[in-house]
mmCIF file of C-alpha atoms in Angstrom:
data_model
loop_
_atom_site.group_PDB
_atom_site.id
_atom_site.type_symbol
_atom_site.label_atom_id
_atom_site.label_comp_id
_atom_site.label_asym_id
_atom_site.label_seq_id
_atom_site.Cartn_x
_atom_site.Cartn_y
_atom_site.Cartn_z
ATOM 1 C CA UNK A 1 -26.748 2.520 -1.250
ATOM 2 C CA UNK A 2 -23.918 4.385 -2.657
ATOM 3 C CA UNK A 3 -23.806 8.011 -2.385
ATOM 4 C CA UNK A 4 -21.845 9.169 -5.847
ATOM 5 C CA UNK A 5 -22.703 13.232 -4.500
ATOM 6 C CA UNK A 6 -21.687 13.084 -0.678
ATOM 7 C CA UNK A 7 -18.186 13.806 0.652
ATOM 8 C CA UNK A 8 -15.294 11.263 -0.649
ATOM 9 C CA UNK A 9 -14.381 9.788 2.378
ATOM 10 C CA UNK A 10 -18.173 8.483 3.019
ATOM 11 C CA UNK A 11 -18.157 6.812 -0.169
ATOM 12 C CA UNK A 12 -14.687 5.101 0.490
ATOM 13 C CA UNK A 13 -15.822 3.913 3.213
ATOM 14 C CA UNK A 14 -19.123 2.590 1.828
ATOM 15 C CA UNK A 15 -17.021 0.950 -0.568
ATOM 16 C CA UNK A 16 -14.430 -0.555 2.068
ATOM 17 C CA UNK A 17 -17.537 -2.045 3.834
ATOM 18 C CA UNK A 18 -18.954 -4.122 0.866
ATOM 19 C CA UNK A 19 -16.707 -7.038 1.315
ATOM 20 C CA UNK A 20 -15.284 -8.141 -2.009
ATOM 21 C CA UNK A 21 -12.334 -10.328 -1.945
ATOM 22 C CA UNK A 22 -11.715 -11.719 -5.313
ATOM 23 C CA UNK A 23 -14.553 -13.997 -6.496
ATOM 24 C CA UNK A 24 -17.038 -11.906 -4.314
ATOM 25 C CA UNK A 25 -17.869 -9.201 -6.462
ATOM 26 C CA UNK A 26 -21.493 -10.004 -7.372
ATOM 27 C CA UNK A 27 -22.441 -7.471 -4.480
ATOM 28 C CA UNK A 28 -20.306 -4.757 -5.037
ATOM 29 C CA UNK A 29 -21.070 -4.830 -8.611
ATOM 30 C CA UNK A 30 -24.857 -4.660 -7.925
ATOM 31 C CA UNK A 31 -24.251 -1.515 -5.841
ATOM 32 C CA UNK A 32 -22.276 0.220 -8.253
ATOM 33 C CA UNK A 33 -24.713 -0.943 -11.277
ATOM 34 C CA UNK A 34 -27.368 0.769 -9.106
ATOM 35 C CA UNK A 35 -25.757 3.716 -8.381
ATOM 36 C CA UNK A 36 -24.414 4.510 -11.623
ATOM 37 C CA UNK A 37 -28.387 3.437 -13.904
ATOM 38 C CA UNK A 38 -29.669 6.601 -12.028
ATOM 39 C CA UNK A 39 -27.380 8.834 -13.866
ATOM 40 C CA UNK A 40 -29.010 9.559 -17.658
ATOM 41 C CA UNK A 41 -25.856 10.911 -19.344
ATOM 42 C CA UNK A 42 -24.666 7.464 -18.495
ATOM 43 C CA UNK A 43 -25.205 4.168 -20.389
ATOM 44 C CA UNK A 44 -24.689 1.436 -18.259
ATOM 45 C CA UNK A 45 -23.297 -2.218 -19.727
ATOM 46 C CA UNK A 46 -22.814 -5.250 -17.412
ATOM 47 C CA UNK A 47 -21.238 -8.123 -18.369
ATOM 48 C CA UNK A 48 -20.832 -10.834 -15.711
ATOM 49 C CA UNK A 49 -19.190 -8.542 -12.625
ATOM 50 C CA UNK A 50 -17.851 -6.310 -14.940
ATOM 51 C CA UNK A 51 -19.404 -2.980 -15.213
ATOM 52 C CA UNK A 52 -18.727 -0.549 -17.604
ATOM 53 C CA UNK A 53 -20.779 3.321 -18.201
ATOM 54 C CA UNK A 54 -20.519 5.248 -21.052
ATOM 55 C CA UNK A 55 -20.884 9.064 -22.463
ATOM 56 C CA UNK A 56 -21.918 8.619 -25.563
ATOM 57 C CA UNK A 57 -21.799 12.527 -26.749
ATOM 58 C CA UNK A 58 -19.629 12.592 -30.128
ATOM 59 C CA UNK A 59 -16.562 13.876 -28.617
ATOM 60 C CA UNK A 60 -13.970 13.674 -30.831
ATOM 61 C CA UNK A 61 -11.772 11.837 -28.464
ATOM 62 C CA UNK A 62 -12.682 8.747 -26.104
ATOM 63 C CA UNK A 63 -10.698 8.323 -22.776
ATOM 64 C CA UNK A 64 -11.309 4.943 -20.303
ATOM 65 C CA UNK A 65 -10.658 5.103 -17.110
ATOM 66 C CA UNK A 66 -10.608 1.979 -15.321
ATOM 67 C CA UNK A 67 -10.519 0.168 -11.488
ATOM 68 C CA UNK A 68 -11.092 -2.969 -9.737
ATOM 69 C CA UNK A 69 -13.312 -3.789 -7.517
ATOM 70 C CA UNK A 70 -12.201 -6.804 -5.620
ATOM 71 C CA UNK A 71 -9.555 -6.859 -2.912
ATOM 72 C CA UNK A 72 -7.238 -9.628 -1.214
ATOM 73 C CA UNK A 73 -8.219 -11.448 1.702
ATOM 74 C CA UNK A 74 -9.587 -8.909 4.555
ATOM 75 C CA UNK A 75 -7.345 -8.927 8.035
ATOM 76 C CA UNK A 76 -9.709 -7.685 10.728
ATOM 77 C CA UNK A 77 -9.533 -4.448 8.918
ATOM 78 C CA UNK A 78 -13.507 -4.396 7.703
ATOM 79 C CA UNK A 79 -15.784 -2.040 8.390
ATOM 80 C CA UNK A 80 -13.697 1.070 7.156
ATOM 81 C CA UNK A 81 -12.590 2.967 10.239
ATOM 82 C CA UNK A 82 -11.379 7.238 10.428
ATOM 83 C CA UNK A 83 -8.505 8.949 12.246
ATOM 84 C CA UNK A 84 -7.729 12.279 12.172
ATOM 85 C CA UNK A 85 -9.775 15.229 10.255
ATOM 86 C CA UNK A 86 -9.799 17.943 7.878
ATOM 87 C CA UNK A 87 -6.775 17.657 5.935
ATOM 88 C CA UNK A 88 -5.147 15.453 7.697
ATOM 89 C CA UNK A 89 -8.020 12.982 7.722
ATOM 90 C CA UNK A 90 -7.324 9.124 7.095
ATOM 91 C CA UNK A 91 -9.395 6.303 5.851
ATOM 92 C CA UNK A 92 -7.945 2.861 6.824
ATOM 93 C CA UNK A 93 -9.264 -0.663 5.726
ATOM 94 C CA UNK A 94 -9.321 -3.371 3.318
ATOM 95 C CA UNK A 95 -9.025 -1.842 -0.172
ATOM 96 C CA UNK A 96 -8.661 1.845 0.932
ATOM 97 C CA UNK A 97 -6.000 2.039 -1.264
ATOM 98 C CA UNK A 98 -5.533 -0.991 -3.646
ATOM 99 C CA UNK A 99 -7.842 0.284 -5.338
ATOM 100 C CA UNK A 100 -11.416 1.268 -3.410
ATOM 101 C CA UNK A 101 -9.549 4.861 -3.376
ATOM 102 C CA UNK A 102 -9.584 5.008 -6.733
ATOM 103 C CA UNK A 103 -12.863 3.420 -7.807
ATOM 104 C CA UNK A 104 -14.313 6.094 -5.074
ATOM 105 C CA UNK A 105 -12.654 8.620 -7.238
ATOM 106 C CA UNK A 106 -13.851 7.329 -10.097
ATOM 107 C CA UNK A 107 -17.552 6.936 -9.359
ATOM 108 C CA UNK A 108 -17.827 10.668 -7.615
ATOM 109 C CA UNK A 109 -16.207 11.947 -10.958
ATOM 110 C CA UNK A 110 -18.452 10.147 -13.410
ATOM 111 C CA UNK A 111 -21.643 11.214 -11.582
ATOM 112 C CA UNK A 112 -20.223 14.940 -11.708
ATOM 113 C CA UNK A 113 -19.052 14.858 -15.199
ATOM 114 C CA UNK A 114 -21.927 15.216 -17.038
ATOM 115 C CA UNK A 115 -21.082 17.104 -19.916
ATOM 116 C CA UNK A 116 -17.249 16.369 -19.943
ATOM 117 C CA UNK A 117 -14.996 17.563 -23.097
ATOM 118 C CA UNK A 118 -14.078 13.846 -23.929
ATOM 119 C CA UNK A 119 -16.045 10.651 -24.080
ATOM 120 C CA UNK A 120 -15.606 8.697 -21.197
ATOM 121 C CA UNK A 121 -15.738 5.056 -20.863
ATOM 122 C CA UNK A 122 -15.906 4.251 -16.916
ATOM 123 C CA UNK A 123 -14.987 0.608 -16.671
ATOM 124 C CA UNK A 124 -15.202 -1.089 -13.047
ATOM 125 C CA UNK A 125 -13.735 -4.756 -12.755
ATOM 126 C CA UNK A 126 -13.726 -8.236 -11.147
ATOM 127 C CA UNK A 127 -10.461 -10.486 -9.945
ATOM 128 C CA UNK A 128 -7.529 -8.374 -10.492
ATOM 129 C CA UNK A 129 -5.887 -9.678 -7.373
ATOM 130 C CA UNK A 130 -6.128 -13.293 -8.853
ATOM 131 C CA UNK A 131 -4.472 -15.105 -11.937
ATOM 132 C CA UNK A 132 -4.601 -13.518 -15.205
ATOM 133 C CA UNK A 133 -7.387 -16.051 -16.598
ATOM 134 C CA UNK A 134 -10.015 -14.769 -13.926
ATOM 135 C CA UNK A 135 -9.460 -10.945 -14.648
ATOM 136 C CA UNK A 136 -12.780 -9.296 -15.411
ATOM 137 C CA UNK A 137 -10.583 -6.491 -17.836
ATOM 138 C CA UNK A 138 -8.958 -8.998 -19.143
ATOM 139 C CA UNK A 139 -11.999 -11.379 -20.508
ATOM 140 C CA UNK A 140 -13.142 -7.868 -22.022
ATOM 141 C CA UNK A 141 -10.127 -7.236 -23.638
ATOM 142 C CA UNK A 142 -10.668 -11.008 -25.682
ATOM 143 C CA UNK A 143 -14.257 -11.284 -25.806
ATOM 144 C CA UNK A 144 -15.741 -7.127 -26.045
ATOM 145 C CA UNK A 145 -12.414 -4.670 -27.363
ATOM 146 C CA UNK A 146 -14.678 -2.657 -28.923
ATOM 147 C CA UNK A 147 -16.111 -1.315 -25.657
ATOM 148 C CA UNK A 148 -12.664 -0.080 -24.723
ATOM 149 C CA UNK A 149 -11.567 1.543 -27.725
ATOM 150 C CA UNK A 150 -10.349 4.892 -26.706
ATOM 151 C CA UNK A 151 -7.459 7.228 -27.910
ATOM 152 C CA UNK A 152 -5.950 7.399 -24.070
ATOM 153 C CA UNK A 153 -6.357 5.215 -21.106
ATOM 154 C CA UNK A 154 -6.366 5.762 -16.910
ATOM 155 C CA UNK A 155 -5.980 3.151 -14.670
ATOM 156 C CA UNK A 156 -6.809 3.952 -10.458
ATOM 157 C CA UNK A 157 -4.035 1.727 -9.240
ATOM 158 C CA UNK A 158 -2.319 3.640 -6.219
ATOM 159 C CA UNK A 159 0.141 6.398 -7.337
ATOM 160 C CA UNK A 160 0.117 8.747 -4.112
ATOM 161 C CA UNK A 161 -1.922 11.168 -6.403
ATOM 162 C CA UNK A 162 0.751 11.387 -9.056
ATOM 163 C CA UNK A 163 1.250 10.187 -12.708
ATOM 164 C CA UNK A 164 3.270 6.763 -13.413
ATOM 165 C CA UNK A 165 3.462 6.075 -17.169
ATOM 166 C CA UNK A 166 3.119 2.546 -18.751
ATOM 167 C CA UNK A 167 4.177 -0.253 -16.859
ATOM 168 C CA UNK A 168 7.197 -3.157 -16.699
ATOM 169 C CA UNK A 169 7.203 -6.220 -18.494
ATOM 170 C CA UNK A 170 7.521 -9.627 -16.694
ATOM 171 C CA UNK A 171 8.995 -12.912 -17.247
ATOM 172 C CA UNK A 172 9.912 -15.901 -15.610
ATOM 173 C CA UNK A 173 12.025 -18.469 -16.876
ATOM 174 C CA UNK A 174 13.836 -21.505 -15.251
ATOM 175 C CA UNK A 175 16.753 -23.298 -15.808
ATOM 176 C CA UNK A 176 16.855 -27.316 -14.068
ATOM 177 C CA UNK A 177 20.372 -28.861 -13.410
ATOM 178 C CA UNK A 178 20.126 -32.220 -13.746
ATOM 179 C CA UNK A 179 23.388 -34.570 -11.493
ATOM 180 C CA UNK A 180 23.049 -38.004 -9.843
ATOM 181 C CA UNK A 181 22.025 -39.023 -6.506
ATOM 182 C CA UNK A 182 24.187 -40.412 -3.891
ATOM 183 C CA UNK A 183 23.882 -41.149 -0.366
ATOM 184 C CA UNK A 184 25.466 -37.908 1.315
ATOM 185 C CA UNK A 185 28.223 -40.190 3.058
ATOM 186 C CA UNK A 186 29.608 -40.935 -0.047
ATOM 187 C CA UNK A 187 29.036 -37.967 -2.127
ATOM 188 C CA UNK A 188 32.121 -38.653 -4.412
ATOM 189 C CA UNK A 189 29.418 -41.366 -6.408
ATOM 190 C CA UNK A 190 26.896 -39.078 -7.199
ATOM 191 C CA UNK A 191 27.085 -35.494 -8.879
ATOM 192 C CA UNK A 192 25.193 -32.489 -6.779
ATOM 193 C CA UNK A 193 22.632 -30.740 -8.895
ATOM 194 C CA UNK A 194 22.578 -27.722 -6.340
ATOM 195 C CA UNK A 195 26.382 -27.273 -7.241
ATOM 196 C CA UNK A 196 26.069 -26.961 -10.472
ATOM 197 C CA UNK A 197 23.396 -23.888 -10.195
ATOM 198 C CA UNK A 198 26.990 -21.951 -8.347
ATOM 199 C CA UNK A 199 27.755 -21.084 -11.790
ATOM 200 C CA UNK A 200 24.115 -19.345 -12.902
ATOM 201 C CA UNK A 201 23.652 -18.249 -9.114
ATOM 202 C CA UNK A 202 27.188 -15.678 -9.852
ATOM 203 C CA UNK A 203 25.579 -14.627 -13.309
ATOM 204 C CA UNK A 204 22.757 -13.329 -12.186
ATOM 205 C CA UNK A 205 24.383 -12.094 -9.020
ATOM 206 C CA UNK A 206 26.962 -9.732 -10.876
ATOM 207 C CA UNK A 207 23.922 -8.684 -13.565
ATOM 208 C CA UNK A 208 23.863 -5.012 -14.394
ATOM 209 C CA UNK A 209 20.983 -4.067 -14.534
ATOM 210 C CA UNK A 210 19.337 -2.024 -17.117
ATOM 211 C CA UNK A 211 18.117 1.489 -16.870
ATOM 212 C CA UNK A 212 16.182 2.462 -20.326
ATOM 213 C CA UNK A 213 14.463 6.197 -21.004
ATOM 214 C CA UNK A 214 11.178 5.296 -22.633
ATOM 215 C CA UNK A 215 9.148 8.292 -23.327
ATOM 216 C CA UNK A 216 11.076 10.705 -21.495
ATOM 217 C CA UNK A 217 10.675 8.039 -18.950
ATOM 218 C CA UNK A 218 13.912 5.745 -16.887
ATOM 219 C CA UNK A 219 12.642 2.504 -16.117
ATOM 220 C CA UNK A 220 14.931 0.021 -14.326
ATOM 221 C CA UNK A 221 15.028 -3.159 -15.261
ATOM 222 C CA UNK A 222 15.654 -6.546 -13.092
ATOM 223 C CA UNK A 223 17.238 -10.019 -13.612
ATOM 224 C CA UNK A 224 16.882 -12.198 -10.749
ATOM 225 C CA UNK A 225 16.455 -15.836 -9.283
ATOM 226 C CA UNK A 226 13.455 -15.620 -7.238
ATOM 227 C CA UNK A 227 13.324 -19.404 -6.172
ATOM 228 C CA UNK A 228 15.393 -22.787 -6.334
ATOM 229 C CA UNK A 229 14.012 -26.030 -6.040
ATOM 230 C CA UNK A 230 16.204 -29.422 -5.009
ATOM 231 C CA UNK A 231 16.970 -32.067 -2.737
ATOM 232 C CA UNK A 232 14.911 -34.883 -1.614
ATOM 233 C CA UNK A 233 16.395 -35.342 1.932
ATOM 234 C CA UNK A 234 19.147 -34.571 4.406
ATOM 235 C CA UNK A 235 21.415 -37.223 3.643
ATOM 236 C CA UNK A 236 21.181 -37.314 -0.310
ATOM 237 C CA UNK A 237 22.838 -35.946 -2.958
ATOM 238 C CA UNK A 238 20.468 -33.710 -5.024
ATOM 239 C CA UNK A 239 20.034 -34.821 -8.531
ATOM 240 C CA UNK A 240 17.807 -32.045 -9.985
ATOM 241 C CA UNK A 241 17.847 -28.603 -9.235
ATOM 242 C CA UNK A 242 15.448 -25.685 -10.279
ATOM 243 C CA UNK A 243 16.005 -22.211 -10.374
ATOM 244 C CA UNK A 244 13.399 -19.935 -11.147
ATOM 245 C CA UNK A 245 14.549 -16.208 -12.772
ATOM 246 C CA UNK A 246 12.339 -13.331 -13.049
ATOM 247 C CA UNK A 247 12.787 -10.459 -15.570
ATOM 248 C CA UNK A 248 11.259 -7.285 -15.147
ATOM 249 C CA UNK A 249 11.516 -5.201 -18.743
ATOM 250 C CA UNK A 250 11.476 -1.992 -19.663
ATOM 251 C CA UNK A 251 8.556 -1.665 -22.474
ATOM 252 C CA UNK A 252 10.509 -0.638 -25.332
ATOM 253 C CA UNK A 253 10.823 -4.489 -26.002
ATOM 254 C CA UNK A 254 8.184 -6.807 -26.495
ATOM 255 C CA UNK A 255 8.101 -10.643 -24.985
ATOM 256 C CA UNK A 256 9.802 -11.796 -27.870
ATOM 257 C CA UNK A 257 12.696 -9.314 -27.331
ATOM 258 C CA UNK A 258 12.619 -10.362 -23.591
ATOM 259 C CA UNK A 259 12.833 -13.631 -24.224
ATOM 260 C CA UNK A 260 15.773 -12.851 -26.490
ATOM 261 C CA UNK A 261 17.883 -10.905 -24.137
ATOM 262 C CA UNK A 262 17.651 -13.599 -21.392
ATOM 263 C CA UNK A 263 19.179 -16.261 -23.492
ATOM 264 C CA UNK A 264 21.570 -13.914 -24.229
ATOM 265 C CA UNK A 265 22.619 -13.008 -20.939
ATOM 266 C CA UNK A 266 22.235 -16.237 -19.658
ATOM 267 C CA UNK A 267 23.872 -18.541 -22.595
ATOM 268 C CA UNK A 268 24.865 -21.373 -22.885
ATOM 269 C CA UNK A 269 22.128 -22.146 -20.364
ATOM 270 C CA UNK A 270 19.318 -23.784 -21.192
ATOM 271 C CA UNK A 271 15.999 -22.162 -20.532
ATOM 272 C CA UNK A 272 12.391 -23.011 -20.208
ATOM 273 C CA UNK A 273 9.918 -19.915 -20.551
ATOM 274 C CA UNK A 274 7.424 -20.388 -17.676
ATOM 275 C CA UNK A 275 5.028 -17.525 -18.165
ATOM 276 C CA UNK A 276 5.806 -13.499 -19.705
ATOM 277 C CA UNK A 277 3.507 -10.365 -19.401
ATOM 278 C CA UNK A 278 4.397 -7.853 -22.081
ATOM 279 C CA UNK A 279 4.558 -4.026 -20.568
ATOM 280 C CA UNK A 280 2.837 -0.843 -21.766
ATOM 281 C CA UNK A 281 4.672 2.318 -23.266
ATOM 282 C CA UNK A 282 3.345 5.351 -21.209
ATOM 283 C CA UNK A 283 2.489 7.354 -24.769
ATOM 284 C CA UNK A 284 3.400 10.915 -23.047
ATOM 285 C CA UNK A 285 4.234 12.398 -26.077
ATOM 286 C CA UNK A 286 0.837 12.229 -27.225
ATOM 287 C CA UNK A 287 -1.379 15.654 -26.893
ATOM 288 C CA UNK A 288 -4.103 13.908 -25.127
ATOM 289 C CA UNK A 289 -1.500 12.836 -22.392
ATOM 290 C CA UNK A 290 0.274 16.207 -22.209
ATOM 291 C CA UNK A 291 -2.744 17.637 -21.802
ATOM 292 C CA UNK A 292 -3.831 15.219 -18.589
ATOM 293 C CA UNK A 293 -0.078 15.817 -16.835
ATOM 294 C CA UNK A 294 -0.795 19.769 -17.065
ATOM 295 C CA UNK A 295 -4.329 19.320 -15.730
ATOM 296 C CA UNK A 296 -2.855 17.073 -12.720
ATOM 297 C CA UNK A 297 0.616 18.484 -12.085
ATOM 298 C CA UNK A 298 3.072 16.643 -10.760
ATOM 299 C CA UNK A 299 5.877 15.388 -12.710
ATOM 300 C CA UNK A 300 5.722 11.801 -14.461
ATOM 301 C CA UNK A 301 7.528 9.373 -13.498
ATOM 302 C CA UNK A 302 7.213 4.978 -14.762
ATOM 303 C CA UNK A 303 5.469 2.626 -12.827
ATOM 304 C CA UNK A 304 7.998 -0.651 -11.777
ATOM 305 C CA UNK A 305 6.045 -3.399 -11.639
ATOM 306 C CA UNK A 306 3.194 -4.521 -13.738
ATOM 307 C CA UNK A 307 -0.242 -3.677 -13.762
ATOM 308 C CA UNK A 308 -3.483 -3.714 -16.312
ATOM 309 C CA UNK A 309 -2.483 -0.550 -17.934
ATOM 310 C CA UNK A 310 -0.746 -3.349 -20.060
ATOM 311 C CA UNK A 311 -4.041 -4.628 -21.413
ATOM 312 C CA UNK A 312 -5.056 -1.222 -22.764
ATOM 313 C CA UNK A 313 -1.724 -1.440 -24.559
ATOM 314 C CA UNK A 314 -2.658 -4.734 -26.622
ATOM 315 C CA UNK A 315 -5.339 -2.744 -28.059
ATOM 316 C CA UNK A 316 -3.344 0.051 -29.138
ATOM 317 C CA UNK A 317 -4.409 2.686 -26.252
ATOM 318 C CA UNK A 318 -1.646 3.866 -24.262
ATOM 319 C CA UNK A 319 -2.192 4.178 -20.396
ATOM 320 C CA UNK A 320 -1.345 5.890 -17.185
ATOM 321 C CA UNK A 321 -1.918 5.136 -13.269
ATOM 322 C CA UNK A 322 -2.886 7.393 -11.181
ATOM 323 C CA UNK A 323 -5.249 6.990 -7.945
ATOM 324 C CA UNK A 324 -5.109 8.050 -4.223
ATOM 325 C CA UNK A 325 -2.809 6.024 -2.054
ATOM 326 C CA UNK A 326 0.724 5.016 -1.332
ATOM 327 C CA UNK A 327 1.200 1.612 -3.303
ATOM 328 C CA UNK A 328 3.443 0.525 -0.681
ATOM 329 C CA UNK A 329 0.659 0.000 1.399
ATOM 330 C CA UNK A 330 -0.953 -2.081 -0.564
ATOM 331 C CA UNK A 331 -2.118 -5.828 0.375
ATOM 332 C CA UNK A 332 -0.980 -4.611 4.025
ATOM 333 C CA UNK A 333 -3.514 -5.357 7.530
ATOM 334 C CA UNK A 334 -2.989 -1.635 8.055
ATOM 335 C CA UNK A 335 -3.923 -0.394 4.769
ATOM 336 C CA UNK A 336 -5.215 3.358 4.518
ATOM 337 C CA UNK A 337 -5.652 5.908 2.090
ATOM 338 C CA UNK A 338 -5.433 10.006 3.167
ATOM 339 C CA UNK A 339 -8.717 12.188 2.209
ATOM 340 C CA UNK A 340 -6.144 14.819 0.776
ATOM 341 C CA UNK A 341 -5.397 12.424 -2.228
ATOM 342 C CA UNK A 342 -8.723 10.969 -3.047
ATOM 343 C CA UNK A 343 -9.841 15.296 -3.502
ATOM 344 C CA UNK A 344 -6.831 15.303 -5.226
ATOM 345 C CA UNK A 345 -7.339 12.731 -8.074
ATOM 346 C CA UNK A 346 -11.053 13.776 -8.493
ATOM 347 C CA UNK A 347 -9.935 17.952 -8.860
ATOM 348 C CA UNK A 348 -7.525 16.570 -11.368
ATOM 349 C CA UNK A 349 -10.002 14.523 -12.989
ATOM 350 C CA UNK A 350 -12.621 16.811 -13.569
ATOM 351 C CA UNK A 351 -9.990 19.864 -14.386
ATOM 352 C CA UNK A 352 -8.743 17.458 -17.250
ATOM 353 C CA UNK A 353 -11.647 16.677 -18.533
ATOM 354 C CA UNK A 354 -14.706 19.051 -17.401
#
């Protein structure tokens, strides 16, 4: 059973030794549904392997603070193992940092909080590593909003203990050059399709790219061919060619306005929108969020890269990370989060909101 009281570092690794890969998550989700029903100040919703426990004390605001339970594939790095001590001790395995760290976090500081100065919505999720149509937070967001409505949002994603506002947007478009196929020993009779991309290929290759303050925030935005498709064989001449483009946005535009700039950049090529994520403002200049950067110090900075912070913003809540855990270890066969951050996070959380 899960120890919500004991020392951080026990829990992660209680966590870390549950194994749930994506589409695993019945048993983790049990544990947590147990450990969380013996608190009273909590009321406890499940919905499939989503989990989600509620103050319900009339605060006058609401705050949600959210993580995922299920991790990629494990590499021979389950059970959790420790090095070092004290301060300098380490907790390494599957999860430890994307995002067991912060669900750890989260569950230590939801049993302690039992009078806290906000509502708090604790939300605990399945499939995050997966596509979009399997994400636990996701399905919540269509089919229950009303359990997330809150006036400020947290998500445990890996930050190395520090504040990253919002998130990216994401895009990918592609653009196919269609020629003719020829036998490569007389390529004069055909016309090649992989040629023709030279022209996109310097485009995108002498793109600028973007920097854009958001909320006292400078994201940096990306435009860049991230795959090309073509060519049947050695010795013939490619008649189709695919190349696949990837924009990262800053979110002061929506997909629309994403969309929009690409074809503007891009024109006169022709373009075929194969999937687009919108991003989330960071809302800093709202009291609610001031008051979480003093509590946690640190100076804000925006997250690159998209995570579900941005499904808090299609409700209208505007969202943070912040968890233990260097994000560049993420996904890795040596993943490992340091004790000093997971007592960080949960001393910020509880000075915020205790």
């Amino acid at each position: 059973m899960l120890n919500l009281e004991g020392d951080l570092p026990g829990l992660l690794r209680s966590l870390i030794d549950i194994e749930s890969v994506s589409g695993n998550e019945q048993r983790i989700t049990d544990e947590v549904e147990v450990a969380l029903s013996g608190y009273p100040h909590l009321k406890v919703i499940r919905d499939g392997n989503v989990l989600i426990a509620r103050t319900e004390l009339g605060r006058r605001e609401r705050v949600v603070i959210g993580g995922h339970l299920d991790t990629v594939p494990i590499a021979d790095n389950v059970p959790a193992t420790i090095t070092g001590e004290g301060d300098d001790l380490i907790v390494h395995g599957r999860g430890a940092c994307d995002m067991k760290g912060g669900v750890a976090v989260q569950l230590s500081a939801a049993a302690a909080l039992t009078e806290p100065n906000r509502d708090l919505t604790w939300v605990f999720y399945d499939n995050e590593e997966v596509e979009a149509d399997r994400n636990g937070l996701f399905r919540i967001t269509r089919e229950r909003p009303e359990l997330l409505a809150a006036d400020f949002a947290v998500l445990g994603e890996p930050t190395n203990a520090g504040i990253e506002g919002g998130c990216q947007g994401t895009m990918r478009v592609a653009v196919t050059f269609t020629g003719l196929a020829a036998h490569s020993a007389r390529s004069w009779r055909g016309r090649n399709a992989i040629h023709d991309a030279h022209g996109l290929l310097v485009r995108l290759a002498e793109h600028q790219a973007r920097e854009v303050e958001v909320d006292g925030l400078i994201y940096r935005e990306g435009l860049n061919a991230v795959r090309i498709e073509g060519g049947i064989a050695g010795n013939v001449i490619p008649d189709r060619c695919r190349v696949l483009i990837n924009y990262r946005f800053a979110p002061d535009k929506d997909i629309a306005g994403a969309e929009a700039y690409v074809r503007e950049v891009l024109a006169p090529y022709d373009l075929e929108v194969v999937d687009a994520a919108p991003g989330a403002r960071p809302g800093l200049d709202r009291p609610i969020a001031a008051d979480f950067a003093a509590a946690v110090g640190g100076t804000p900075g925006p997250k690159f890269g998209w995570t579900d912070v941005a499904r808090f913003a299609t409700l209208g809540v505007p969202a943070v990370n912040y968890g233990p855990g260097d994000p560049n270890r993420a996904h890795t066969d040596d993943e490992f989060c340091p004790a000093a951050d997971l007592e960080r996070c949960r001393a910020g959380f509880l000075t915020w909101l205790g």
